[in-house]
PDB file of C-alpha atoms in Angstrom:
ATOM      1  CA  MET A   1      -2.328   3.506  11.839  1.00 96.00           C
ATOM      2  CA  LYS A   2      -4.916   0.427  11.826  1.00 96.00           C
ATOM      3  CA  ALA A   3      -8.776   0.617  10.718  1.00 96.00           C
ATOM      4  CA  THR A   4     -11.506  -1.990  10.660  1.00 96.00           C
ATOM      5  CA  TYR A   5     -14.566  -1.520   7.249  1.00 97.00           C
ATOM      6  CA  LEU A   6     -17.513  -4.024   7.047  1.00 95.00           C
ATOM      7  CA  ASP A   7     -16.802  -3.359   3.164  1.00 96.00           C
ATOM      8  CA  ARG A   8     -13.374  -3.745   1.454  1.00 97.00           C
ATOM      9  CA  LYS A   9     -11.398  -0.678   0.306  1.00 98.00           C
ATOM     10  CA  LYS A  10      -9.276  -0.148  -2.627  1.00 96.00           C
ATOM     11  CA  TYR A  11      -8.174   2.722  -3.218  1.00 98.00           C
ATOM     12  CA  GLU A  12      -9.563   6.770  -4.040  1.00 97.00           C
ATOM     13  CA  LYS A  13      -8.263   9.848  -5.409  1.00 98.00           C
ATOM     14  CA  TYR A  14      -6.996  11.947  -2.934  1.00 98.00           C
ATOM     15  CA  ASP A  15      -6.053  14.910  -4.537  1.00 98.00           C
ATOM     16  CA  ASP A  16      -4.439  15.877  -7.829  1.00 97.00           C
ATOM     17  CA  LYS A  17      -0.913  14.079  -7.554  1.00 98.00           C
ATOM     18  CA  HIS A  18      -2.151  11.181  -5.267  1.00 98.00           C
ATOM     19  CA  PHE A  19      -4.285   8.503  -4.462  1.00 99.00           C
ATOM     20  CA  ILE A  20      -4.721   7.080  -1.127  1.00 99.00           C
ATOM     21  CA  VAL A  21      -4.758   3.213  -1.138  1.00 99.00           C
ATOM     22  CA  TYR A  22      -5.502   0.653   1.471  1.00 98.00           C
ATOM     23  CA  LEU A  23      -2.392  -1.752   2.366  1.00 98.00           C
ATOM     24  CA  ASN A  24      -2.035  -4.572   4.535  1.00 96.00           C
ATOM     25  CA  GLU A  25      -5.565  -5.843   3.990  1.00 97.00           C
ATOM     26  CA  GLU A  26      -6.159  -8.643   6.810  1.00 98.00           C
ATOM     27  CA  VAL A  27      -9.646 -10.404   6.356  1.00 97.00           C
ATOM     28  CA  ILE A  28     -11.390 -10.878   9.894  1.00 98.00           C
ATOM     29  CA  PRO A  29     -14.255 -13.393   9.025  1.00 97.00           C
ATOM     30  CA  ASP A  30     -16.927 -13.768  11.646  1.00 94.00           C
ATOM     31  CA  TYR A  31     -16.100  -9.734  12.557  1.00 95.00           C
ATOM     32  CA  VAL A  32     -18.288  -8.738  15.790  1.00 90.00           C
ATOM     33  CA  PRO A  33     -18.883  -4.843  14.856  1.00 87.00           C
ATOM     34  CA  GLU A  34     -18.702  -2.892  18.458  1.00 84.00           C
ATOM     35  CA  VAL A  35     -22.115  -2.151  19.685  1.00 81.00           C
ATOM     36  CA  MET A  36     -23.551   1.108  21.409  1.00 79.00           C
ATOM     37  CA  GLU A  37     -25.425   0.687  24.759  1.00 83.00           C
ATOM     38  CA  GLY A  38     -28.466  -0.391  24.606  1.00 81.00           C
ATOM     39  CA  ARG A  39     -28.404  -1.516  21.077  1.00 84.00           C
ATOM     40  CA  GLU A  40     -28.875  -5.198  19.758  1.00 86.00           C
ATOM     41  CA  VAL A  41     -25.401  -7.472  19.068  1.00 83.00           C
ATOM     42  CA  PRO A  42     -24.937  -7.863  15.273  1.00 86.00           C
ATOM     43  CA  GLU A  43     -24.153 -11.046  13.397  1.00 89.00           C
ATOM     44  CA  PRO A  44     -20.983 -11.905  12.812  1.00 93.00           C
ATOM     45  CA  CYS A  45     -19.653 -10.637   9.151  1.00 94.00           C
ATOM     46  CA  THR A  46     -16.527 -10.807   7.075  1.00 97.00           C
ATOM     47  CA  ALA A  47     -14.762  -7.200   7.602  1.00 97.00           C
ATOM     48  CA  TYR A  48     -11.362  -6.210   6.509  1.00 98.00           C
ATOM     49  CA  SER A  49      -8.770  -4.336   8.176  1.00 98.00           C
ATOM     50  CA  TYR A  50      -5.728  -1.964   6.720  1.00 98.00           C
ATOM     51  CA  GLU A  51      -2.776  -0.766   8.314  1.00 98.00           C
ATOM     52  CA  GLY A  52      -1.358   2.721   6.894  1.00 98.00           C
ATOM     53  CA  SER A  53       0.068   6.016   7.855  1.00 97.00           C
ATOM     54  CA  GLU A  54      -3.121   7.774   7.819  1.00 98.00           C
ATOM     55  CA  LYS A  55      -5.762   7.245  10.600  1.00 97.00           C
ATOM     56  CA  ASP A  56      -8.097   5.817   8.304  1.00 97.00           C
ATOM     57  CA  GLY A  57      -5.775   2.949   7.696  1.00 98.00           C
ATOM     58  CA  GLY A  58      -4.999   4.345   4.087  1.00 98.00           C
ATOM     59  CA  THR A  59      -1.077   4.961   2.812  1.00 98.00           C
ATOM     60  CA  ILE A  60      -0.975   8.277   0.444  1.00 99.00           C
ATOM     61  CA  ILE A  61       1.067   7.934  -2.619  1.00 99.00           C
ATOM     62  CA  GLU A  62       2.232   9.613  -5.520  1.00 98.00           C
ATOM     63  CA  ALA A  63       0.207   9.152  -8.471  1.00 98.00           C
ATOM     64  CA  THR A  64      -1.767  11.276 -10.815  1.00 98.00           C
ATOM     65  CA  SER A  65      -4.012   8.555 -11.882  1.00 98.00           C
ATOM     66  CA  ALA A  66      -5.156   4.809 -11.165  1.00 98.00           C
ATOM     67  CA  LEU A  67      -2.904   3.252 -13.406  1.00 98.00           C
ATOM     68  CA  TYR A  68      -0.205   0.107 -12.734  1.00 98.00           C
ATOM     69  CA  ASP A  69       2.679   2.078 -13.655  1.00 98.00           C
ATOM     70  CA  ASP A  70       1.817   4.862 -11.398  1.00 98.00           C
ATOM     71  CA  PHE A  71       0.556   2.868  -8.584  1.00 99.00           C
ATOM     72  CA  VAL A  72       3.915   1.018  -9.102  1.00 98.00           C
ATOM     73  CA  ALA A  73       6.032   4.507  -9.457  1.00 98.00           C
ATOM     74  CA  GLY A  74       3.805   5.893  -6.372  1.00 98.00           C
ATOM     75  CA  LEU A  75       4.364   2.825  -4.437  1.00 99.00           C
ATOM     76  CA  VAL A  76       8.436   3.008  -4.474  1.00 98.00           C
ATOM     77  CA  ARG A  77       8.370   6.418  -3.874  1.00 98.00           C
ATOM     78  CA  LEU A  78       7.118   5.599  -0.408  1.00 98.00           C
ATOM     79  CA  LYS A  79      11.177   3.723   0.111  1.00 98.00           C
ATOM     80  CA  TYR A  80      13.289   5.550  -2.692  1.00 98.00           C
ATOM     81  CA  SER A  81      13.327   9.274  -3.523  1.00 96.00           C
ATOM     82  CA  GLN A  82      13.833   9.672  -7.481  1.00 95.00           C
ATOM     83  CA  ASN A  83      17.483  10.537  -6.440  1.00 97.00           C
ATOM     84  CA  GLN A  84      18.043   7.358  -4.000  1.00 97.00           C
ATOM     85  CA  VAL A  85      16.983   5.400  -7.226  1.00 96.00           C
ATOM     86  CA  GLU A  86      19.571   7.126  -9.570  1.00 96.00           C
ATOM     87  CA  ALA A  87      21.894   6.520  -7.200  1.00 96.00           C
ATOM     88  CA  VAL A  88      21.476   2.806  -6.906  1.00 96.00           C
ATOM     89  CA  ILE A  89      21.080   1.925 -10.361  1.00 95.00           C
ATOM     90  CA  LEU A  90      24.201   4.157 -11.199  1.00 95.00           C
ATOM     91  CA  ASN A  91      26.377   2.751  -8.704  1.00 95.00           C
ATOM     92  CA  GLN A  92      25.319  -0.880  -9.106  1.00 90.00           C
ATOM     93  CA  GLY A  93      27.905  -1.775 -11.671  1.00 87.00           C
ATOM     94  CA  ASP A  94      31.266  -0.733  -9.884  1.00 91.00           C
ATOM     95  CA  GLY A  95      32.136  -3.788  -8.128  1.00 90.00           C
ATOM     96  CA  ASN A  96      30.861  -2.945  -4.828  1.00 91.00           C
ATOM     97  CA  ASP A  97      29.758  -5.513  -2.993  1.00 94.00           C
ATOM     98  CA  ALA A  98      27.788  -2.938  -1.019  1.00 95.00           C
ATOM     99  CA  HIS A  99      26.165  -1.197  -3.906  1.00 96.00           C
ATOM    100  CA  LEU A 100      25.306  -4.317  -5.786  1.00 95.00           C
ATOM    101  CA  ALA A 101      23.554  -5.399  -2.341  1.00 96.00           C
ATOM    102  CA  GLU A 102      21.599  -1.936  -2.763  1.00 96.00           C
ATOM    103  CA  TYR A 103      20.607  -2.644  -6.242  1.00 97.00           C
ATOM    104  CA  ASN A 104      19.134  -6.451  -5.364  1.00 97.00           C
ATOM    105  CA  ALA A 105      17.035  -4.935  -2.506  1.00 97.00           C
ATOM    106  CA  LEU A 106      15.681  -2.361  -4.515  1.00 98.00           C
ATOM    107  CA  GLN A 107      14.806  -4.632  -7.251  1.00 98.00           C
ATOM    108  CA  LEU A 108      13.463  -6.723  -4.281  1.00 98.00           C
ATOM    109  CA  TYR A 109      11.283  -3.476  -3.605  1.00 98.00           C
ATOM    110  CA  ARG A 110       9.948  -2.817  -6.676  1.00 98.00           C
ATOM    111  CA  LYS A 111       8.677  -6.423  -7.549  1.00 98.00           C
ATOM    112  CA  GLU A 112       7.062  -6.167  -4.008  1.00 98.00           C
ATOM    113  CA  CYS A 113       5.452  -2.913  -5.718  1.00 98.00           C
ATOM    114  CA  LYS A 114       4.249  -4.427  -8.617  1.00 99.00           C
ATOM    115  CA  SER A 115       2.239  -7.059  -7.013  1.00 98.00           C
ATOM    116  CA  ILE A 116       0.754  -4.522  -5.023  1.00 98.00           C
ATOM    117  CA  ALA A 117      -0.149  -2.083  -7.571  1.00 98.00           C
ATOM    118  CA  ALA A 118      -1.788  -5.072  -9.425  1.00 98.00           C
ATOM    119  CA  GLU A 119      -3.828  -6.570  -6.385  1.00 97.00           C
ATOM    120  CA  LEU A 120      -5.170  -3.119  -5.490  1.00 97.00           C
ATOM    121  CA  LEU A 121      -6.263  -2.459  -9.061  1.00 97.00           C
ATOM    122  CA  ALA A 122      -7.940  -5.855  -8.825  1.00 97.00           C
ATOM    123  CA  ARG A 123     -10.179  -5.620  -5.860  1.00 94.00           C
ATOM    124  CA  GLU A 124     -13.395  -5.659  -6.716  1.00 83.00           C
TER     125      GLU A 124
END
């Protein structure tokens, strides 16, 4: 689901084992908020749009703290379970090209997750 905010979002503690993070950020310059009937049209402003699995545009990840390693692991888990990661890692050196391709895809996704985690934690 997609949601738009006038303030920039980053992440919030969801419960003891999860955080809600705001991914796929899109900056919307000159955004004009919806106007209720009979109200004055507000001035254009900068808004931020997020798209995720939750109705507020957020995405819930497994993480117990707002630390880089926890966020990277939580983001990786959105696509790969622990069992899948172990299987990909253990299969990658067996000479099977498909297994090597799976390993390379995991590494690319993990690199993307590292970039996203760093960006989330750096948001003001």
